[in-house]
Amino acid sequence: MKDYDGDAGVLNRASSYALEYRRRVSRSRFYPDETALNNLLNFREPVPEKGSDDSAVIDMLHRWGAPAAVASTGGRYFGFVTGGITNVGLAASWMADAWDQNAALYVTSPIAATLEEVLENWLTSLLSLPPKTAAAIVSGAATAILCALTAGRNELCRRRGWDVRQDGLAGAPRIRVLVSEQAHSTVARAVAILGLGANSIEPLECDSQGRVRPDCIPDLDETCLVVLQAGNVNGGSFDPFEDIALRTREAGAWLHIDGAFGLWARACPSLSYLCRGAELADSWSVDAHKTLNAPYDCGVVLCEDRNALSASMQTEASYIQWSANRDNMAYSPEMSRRARAIPLWATIKSLGRNGIATQVEKLHTLAGEFARLLAAAGFEICNNVQFNQVLVAGRDDEETSRTLEGLQSNGEIWCSGATWNFRKVIRISVCSFATTRDDIHRAAAAFSSARSRIPARR
Ligand SMILES: *Cc1c(COP(=O)(O)O)cnc(C)c1O
């Protein structure tokens, strides 16, 4: 019989393995080597007919799993836009998992419901959004965008006398979807899932920094669902919200701002100017697992019109026990789920408003320093480093690609690539609290060394 009542053996084993991983993460390779990847074959076995000893299960994860983990919690991981994890966030996550709370309803977890309600207020305040804005904690910005656009689509139709929830889209009033031509790919996917058709998106033209040009916005009316972004996923730039939001308000359109990582600029006094006017939108999506470095599986949808969000997520069944308190599932498409609020609450409680501002500013300062070091080493910086993203190019696409290959195979740092203004670039995202100045200097040296290893062309 297995012992489930708190026998500490396997838990202690896992925690010491986890701590060992954390201690060495910045000293090991930032991407698994061939051997570690080949060893993943150990997991490709048929369904085990017999069970295993629990310690052996955890040992197997430690032995073959840990070496194949990407060191994204270390200080020299600059890939995609990937946050690290703080000790307190990890610790709170462990507690939440030990409690195994189901965050669906107040009755299934009063602690999860209470913390989500607290966070709704805290996030609204930290991000300076309208008071009483509704928030739901979802798996990430992709889901947050889907929820917000559902609320927006349904509300625009409701105002014109059509109930999408009950009557569907056939015969519904037409919705025009206007999206930055540089929007994150998850926006078009949400539009497609919502039955609005990715092909019917009207792209909003951008300038060379990837910001929507206000002079290229067509006439707006009450049929328009407009999506802008705080933090271009490549260059990190911010759309001119104030100009455009005044127009969406006047037209009776719905404005969503996807600020997966960039909306946190609003929590930092020296950077909040980047998001001026973002409070005038109707809904926002933001991740906690990126800039804030909360553990993964944590994004937030915020919607000024609470009813618009909850009406679009409405669900009914005789066994659901609604309460007079907060019931989380009233605001998102999920029912059972983990209590994401617990690690998020701990992350914010530990940092406080000041700590968050300092950390966000530090990411920006380090990104600027990274860009200066690379420029001094003869690389070209292709974007204006407004926030935490740096786009780097060599003398031509070939040199850029070869440098990136060298960086990725060496393992000293990790970053990814993209295309920017028709050129290949290496994309750096400074997004982890673990990153230090020393990491930035080592990373810049790794760029020069990768370039110097490119074989001479014939
Ligand atoms: C990361 C990102 C998303 C998607 O967020 P997930 O947390 O991966 O779901 C959407 N928009 C932008 C701008 C992003 O950077």
mmCIF file with all atom_site columns, N, CA, C and O in Angstrom, residues 310-338:
data_model
loop_
_atom_site.group_PDB
_atom_site.id
_atom_site.type_symbol
_atom_site.label_atom_id
_atom_site.label_alt_id
_atom_site.label_comp_id
_atom_site.label_asym_id
_atom_site.label_entity_id
_atom_site.label_seq_id
_atom_site.pdbx_PDB_ins_code
_atom_site.Cartn_x
_atom_site.Cartn_y
_atom_site.Cartn_z
_atom_site.occupancy
_atom_site.B_iso_or_equiv
_atom_site.pdbx_formal_charge
_atom_site.auth_seq_id
_atom_site.auth_comp_id
_atom_site.auth_asym_id
_atom_site.auth_atom_id
_atom_site.pdbx_PDB_model_num
ATOM 1   N N  . SER A 1 310 ? -18.332 38.266 -17.483 1.00 0.00 ? 310 SER A N  1
ATOM 2   C CA . SER A 1 310 ? -19.016 37.141 -16.834 1.00 0.00 ? 310 SER A CA 1
ATOM 3   C C  . SER A 1 310 ? -20.170 36.624 -17.693 1.00 0.00 ? 310 SER A C  1
ATOM 4   O O  . SER A 1 310 ? -20.398 35.412 -17.755 1.00 0.00 ? 310 SER A O  1
ATOM 5   N N  . ALA A 1 311 ? -20.845 37.512 -18.425 1.00 0.00 ? 311 ALA A N  1
ATOM 6   C CA . ALA A 1 311 ? -21.942 37.026 -19.283 1.00 0.00 ? 311 ALA A CA 1
ATOM 7   C C  . ALA A 1 311 ? -21.396 36.104 -20.363 1.00 0.00 ? 311 ALA A C  1
ATOM 8   O O  . ALA A 1 311 ? -22.030 35.111 -20.722 1.00 0.00 ? 311 ALA A O  1
ATOM 9   N N  . SER A 1 312 ? -20.184 36.410 -20.861 1.00 0.00 ? 312 SER A N  1
ATOM 10  C CA . SER A 1 312 ? -19.664 35.578 -21.947 1.00 0.00 ? 312 SER A CA 1
ATOM 11  C C  . SER A 1 312 ? -19.120 34.243 -21.430 1.00 0.00 ? 312 SER A C  1
ATOM 12  O O  . SER A 1 312 ? -18.888 33.327 -22.215 1.00 0.00 ? 312 SER A O  1
ATOM 13  N N  . MET A 1 313 ? -18.889 34.144 -20.125 1.00 0.00 ? 313 MET A N  1
ATOM 14  C CA . MET A 1 313 ? -18.336 32.909 -19.555 1.00 0.00 ? 313 MET A CA 1
ATOM 15  C C  . MET A 1 313 ? -19.396 32.127 -18.769 1.00 0.00 ? 313 MET A C  1
ATOM 16  O O  . MET A 1 313 ? -19.083 31.163 -18.072 1.00 0.00 ? 313 MET A O  1
ATOM 17  N N  . GLN A 1 314 ? -20.624 32.558 -18.890 1.00 0.00 ? 314 GLN A N  1
ATOM 18  C CA . GLN A 1 314 ? -21.722 32.017 -18.084 1.00 0.00 ? 314 GLN A CA 1
ATOM 19  C C  . GLN A 1 314 ? -21.872 30.499 -18.221 1.00 0.00 ? 314 GLN A C  1
ATOM 20  O O  . GLN A 1 314 ? -21.734 29.947 -19.310 1.00 0.00 ? 314 GLN A O  1
ATOM 21  N N  . THR A 1 315 ? -22.159 29.847 -17.118 1.00 0.00 ? 315 THR A N  1
ATOM 22  C CA . THR A 1 315 ? -22.396 28.408 -17.151 1.00 0.00 ? 315 THR A CA 1
ATOM 23  C C  . THR A 1 315 ? -23.407 28.062 -16.073 1.00 0.00 ? 315 THR A C  1
ATOM 24  O O  . THR A 1 315 ? -23.482 28.729 -15.049 1.00 0.00 ? 315 THR A O  1
ATOM 25  N N  . GLU A 1 316 ? -24.188 27.017 -16.323 1.00 0.00 ? 316 GLU A N  1
ATOM 26  C CA . GLU A 1 316 ? -25.221 26.635 -15.352 1.00 0.00 ? 316 GLU A CA 1
ATOM 27  C C  . GLU A 1 316 ? -25.318 25.126 -15.233 1.00 0.00 ? 316 GLU A C  1
ATOM 28  O O  . GLU A 1 316 ? -25.199 24.411 -16.223 1.00 0.00 ? 316 GLU A O  1
ATOM 29  N N  . ALA A 1 317 ? -25.523 24.650 -14.023 1.00 0.00 ? 317 ALA A N  1
ATOM 30  C CA . ALA A 1 317 ? -25.815 23.230 -13.783 1.00 0.00 ? 317 ALA A CA 1
ATOM 31  C C  . ALA A 1 317 ? -26.345 23.138 -12.359 1.00 0.00 ? 317 ALA A C  1
ATOM 32  O O  . ALA A 1 317 ? -25.955 23.931 -11.496 1.00 0.00 ? 317 ALA A O  1
ATOM 33  N N  . SER A 1 318 ? -27.205 22.172 -12.126 1.00 0.00 ? 318 SER A N  1
ATOM 34  C CA . SER A 1 318 ? -27.861 22.109 -10.813 1.00 0.00 ? 318 SER A CA 1
ATOM 35  C C  . SER A 1 318 ? -26.866 21.851 -9.685  1.00 0.00 ? 318 SER A C  1
ATOM 36  O O  . SER A 1 318 ? -27.067 22.249 -8.560  1.00 0.00 ? 318 SER A O  1
ATOM 37  N N  . TYR A 1 319 ? -25.748 21.183 -10.022 1.00 0.00 ? 319 TYR A N  1
ATOM 38  C CA . TYR A 1 319 ? -24.808 20.837 -8.953  1.00 0.00 ? 319 TYR A CA 1
ATOM 39  C C  . TYR A 1 319 ? -23.804 21.937 -8.641  1.00 0.00 ? 319 TYR A C  1
ATOM 40  O O  . TYR A 1 319 ? -23.043 21.828 -7.700  1.00 0.00 ? 319 TYR A O  1
ATOM 41  N N  . ILE A 1 320 ? -23.763 22.977 -9.475  1.00 0.00 ? 320 ILE A N  1
ATOM 42  C CA . ILE A 1 320 ? -22.789 24.046 -9.194  1.00 0.00 ? 320 ILE A CA 1
ATOM 43  C C  . ILE A 1 320 ? -23.310 24.871 -8.020  1.00 0.00 ? 320 ILE A C  1
ATOM 44  O O  . ILE A 1 320 ? -24.450 25.333 -8.037  1.00 0.00 ? 320 ILE A O  1
ATOM 45  N N  . GLN A 1 321 ? -22.467 24.999 -7.021  1.00 0.00 ? 321 GLN A N  1
ATOM 46  C CA . GLN A 1 321 ? -22.896 25.753 -5.839  1.00 0.00 ? 321 GLN A CA 1
ATOM 47  C C  . GLN A 1 321 ? -22.267 27.142 -5.876  1.00 0.00 ? 321 GLN A C  1
ATOM 48  O O  . GLN A 1 321 ? -21.136 27.343 -5.445  1.00 0.00 ? 321 GLN A O  1
ATOM 49  N N  . TRP A 1 322 ? -23.012 28.110 -6.438  1.00 0.00 ? 322 TRP A N  1
ATOM 50  C CA . TRP A 1 322 ? -22.535 29.496 -6.461  1.00 0.00 ? 322 TRP A CA 1
ATOM 51  C C  . TRP A 1 322 ? -22.583 30.046 -5.045  1.00 0.00 ? 322 TRP A C  1
ATOM 52  O O  . TRP A 1 322 ? -23.370 29.595 -4.216  1.00 0.00 ? 322 TRP A O  1
ATOM 53  N N  . SER A 1 323 ? -21.766 31.038 -4.780  1.00 0.00 ? 323 SER A N  1
ATOM 54  C CA . SER A 1 323 ? -21.762 31.609 -3.438  1.00 0.00 ? 323 SER A CA 1
ATOM 55  C C  . SER A 1 323 ? -21.956 33.113 -3.516  1.00 0.00 ? 323 SER A C  1
ATOM 56  O O  . SER A 1 323 ? -21.965 33.692 -4.600  1.00 0.00 ? 323 SER A O  1
ATOM 57  N N  . ALA A 1 324 ? -22.090 33.721 -2.340  1.00 0.00 ? 324 ALA A N  1
ATOM 58  C CA . ALA A 1 324 ? -22.184 35.181 -2.300  1.00 0.00 ? 324 ALA A CA 1
ATOM 59  C C  . ALA A 1 324 ? -20.787 35.784 -2.432  1.00 0.00 ? 324 ALA A C  1
ATOM 60  O O  . ALA A 1 324 ? -20.630 36.990 -2.564  1.00 0.00 ? 324 ALA A O  1
ATOM 61  N N  . ASN A 1 325 ? -19.756 34.913 -2.377  1.00 0.00 ? 325 ASN A N  1
ATOM 62  C CA . ASN A 1 325 ? -18.375 35.370 -2.517  1.00 0.00 ? 325 ASN A CA 1
ATOM 63  C C  . ASN A 1 325 ? -17.931 35.226 -3.965  1.00 0.00 ? 325 ASN A C  1
ATOM 64  O O  . ASN A 1 325 ? -18.726 34.882 -4.835  1.00 0.00 ? 325 ASN A O  1
ATOM 65  N N  . ARG A 1 326 ? -16.660 35.419 -4.150  1.00 0.00 ? 326 ARG A N  1
ATOM 66  C CA . ARG A 1 326 ? -16.144 35.265 -5.508  1.00 0.00 ? 326 ARG A CA 1
ATOM 67  C C  . ARG A 1 326 ? -16.142 33.795 -5.916  1.00 0.00 ? 326 ARG A C  1
ATOM 68  O O  . ARG A 1 326 ? -15.683 32.931 -5.166  1.00 0.00 ? 326 ARG A O  1
ATOM 69  N N  . ASP A 1 327 ? -16.637 33.537 -7.108  1.00 0.00 ? 327 ASP A N  1
ATOM 70  C CA . ASP A 1 327 ? -16.542 32.206 -7.706  1.00 0.00 ? 327 ASP A CA 1
ATOM 71  C C  . ASP A 1 327 ? -15.726 32.368 -8.985  1.00 0.00 ? 327 ASP A C  1
ATOM 72  O O  . ASP A 1 327 ? -16.202 32.934 -9.969  1.00 0.00 ? 327 ASP A O  1
ATOM 73  N N  . ASN A 1 328 ? -14.504 31.843 -8.940  1.00 0.00 ? 328 ASN A N  1
ATOM 74  C CA . ASN A 1 328 ? -13.569 32.131 -10.038 1.00 0.00 ? 328 ASN A CA 1
ATOM 75  C C  . ASN A 1 328 ? -14.083 31.709 -11.414 1.00 0.00 ? 328 ASN A C  1
ATOM 76  O O  . ASN A 1 328 ? -13.830 32.377 -12.407 1.00 0.00 ? 328 ASN A O  1
ATOM 77  N N  . MET A 1 329 ? -14.806 30.570 -11.451 1.00 0.00 ? 329 MET A N  1
ATOM 78  C CA . MET A 1 329 ? -15.200 30.068 -12.775 1.00 0.00 ? 329 MET A CA 1
ATOM 79  C C  . MET A 1 329 ? -16.239 30.949 -13.466 1.00 0.00 ? 329 MET A C  1
ATOM 80  O O  . MET A 1 329 ? -16.536 30.747 -14.643 1.00 0.00 ? 329 MET A O  1
ATOM 81  N N  . ALA A 1 330 ? -16.736 31.952 -12.757 1.00 0.00 ? 330 ALA A N  1
ATOM 82  C CA . ALA A 1 330 ? -17.674 32.878 -13.398 1.00 0.00 ? 330 ALA A CA 1
ATOM 83  C C  . ALA A 1 330 ? -16.966 33.814 -14.374 1.00 0.00 ? 330 ALA A C  1
ATOM 84  O O  . ALA A 1 330 ? -17.615 34.494 -15.160 1.00 0.00 ? 330 ALA A O  1
ATOM 85  N N  . TYR A 1 331 ? -15.628 33.840 -14.328 1.00 0.00 ? 331 TYR A N  1
ATOM 86  C CA . TYR A 1 331 ? -14.897 34.820 -15.144 1.00 0.00 ? 331 TYR A CA 1
ATOM 87  C C  . TYR A 1 331 ? -13.967 34.214 -16.181 1.00 0.00 ? 331 TYR A C  1
ATOM 88  O O  . TYR A 1 331 ? -13.221 34.934 -16.838 1.00 0.00 ? 331 TYR A O  1
ATOM 89  N N  . SER A 1 332 ? -13.935 32.885 -16.266 1.00 0.00 ? 332 SER A N  1
ATOM 90  C CA . SER A 1 332 ? -13.037 32.297 -17.265 1.00 0.00 ? 332 SER A CA 1
ATOM 91  C C  . SER A 1 332 ? -13.678 31.036 -17.827 1.00 0.00 ? 332 SER A C  1
ATOM 92  O O  . SER A 1 332 ? -14.660 30.537 -17.277 1.00 0.00 ? 332 SER A O  1
ATOM 93  N N  . PRO A 1 333 ? -13.149 30.521 -18.928 1.00 0.00 ? 333 PRO A N  1
ATOM 94  C CA . PRO A 1 333 ? -13.792 29.353 -19.542 1.00 0.00 ? 333 PRO A CA 1
ATOM 95  C C  . PRO A 1 333 ? -13.499 28.049 -18.806 1.00 0.00 ? 333 PRO A C  1
ATOM 96  O O  . PRO A 1 333 ? -14.057 27.013 -19.149 1.00 0.00 ? 333 PRO A O  1
ATOM 97  N N  . GLU A 1 334 ? -12.616 28.089 -17.807 1.00 0.00 ? 334 GLU A N  1
ATOM 98  C CA . GLU A 1 334 ? -12.268 26.856 -17.117 1.00 0.00 ? 334 GLU A CA 1
ATOM 99  C C  . GLU A 1 334 ? -13.218 26.585 -15.964 1.00 0.00 ? 334 GLU A C  1
ATOM 100 O O  . GLU A 1 334 ? -13.831 27.504 -15.426 1.00 0.00 ? 334 GLU A O  1
ATOM 101 N N  . MET A 1 335 ? -13.275 25.321 -15.558 1.00 0.00 ? 335 MET A N  1
ATOM 102 C CA . MET A 1 335 ? -13.990 24.974 -14.335 1.00 0.00 ? 335 MET A CA 1
ATOM 103 C C  . MET A 1 335 ? -12.923 24.537 -13.325 1.00 0.00 ? 335 MET A C  1
ATOM 104 O O  . MET A 1 335 ? -12.297 25.376 -12.691 1.00 0.00 ? 335 MET A O  1
ATOM 105 N N  . SER A 1 336 ? -12.643 23.250 -13.208 1.00 0.00 ? 336 SER A N  1
ATOM 106 C CA . SER A 1 336 ? -11.580 22.817 -12.300 1.00 0.00 ? 336 SER A CA 1
ATOM 107 C C  . SER A 1 336 ? -10.239 23.344 -12.777 1.00 0.00 ? 336 SER A C  1
ATOM 108 O O  . SER A 1 336 ? -9.943  23.293 -13.967 1.00 0.00 ? 336 SER A O  1
ATOM 109 N N  . ARG A 1 337 ? -9.469  23.834 -11.865 1.00 0.00 ? 337 ARG A N  1
ATOM 110 C CA . ARG A 1 337 ? -8.090  24.225 -12.197 1.00 0.00 ? 337 ARG A CA 1
ATOM 111 C C  . ARG A 1 337 ? -7.301  24.456 -10.931 1.00 0.00 ? 337 ARG A C  1
ATOM 112 O O  . ARG A 1 337 ? -7.855  24.555 -9.853  1.00 0.00 ? 337 ARG A O  1
ATOM 113 N N  . ARG A 1 338 ? -5.973  24.540 -11.119 1.00 0.00 ? 338 ARG A N  1
ATOM 114 C CA . ARG A 1 338 ? -5.139  24.759 -9.943  1.00 0.00 ? 338 ARG A CA 1
ATOM 115 C C  . ARG A 1 338 ? -5.287  26.198 -9.454  1.00 0.00 ? 338 ARG A C  1
ATOM 116 O O  . ARG A 1 338 ? -5.728  27.078 -10.193 1.00 0.00 ? 338 ARG A O  1
#
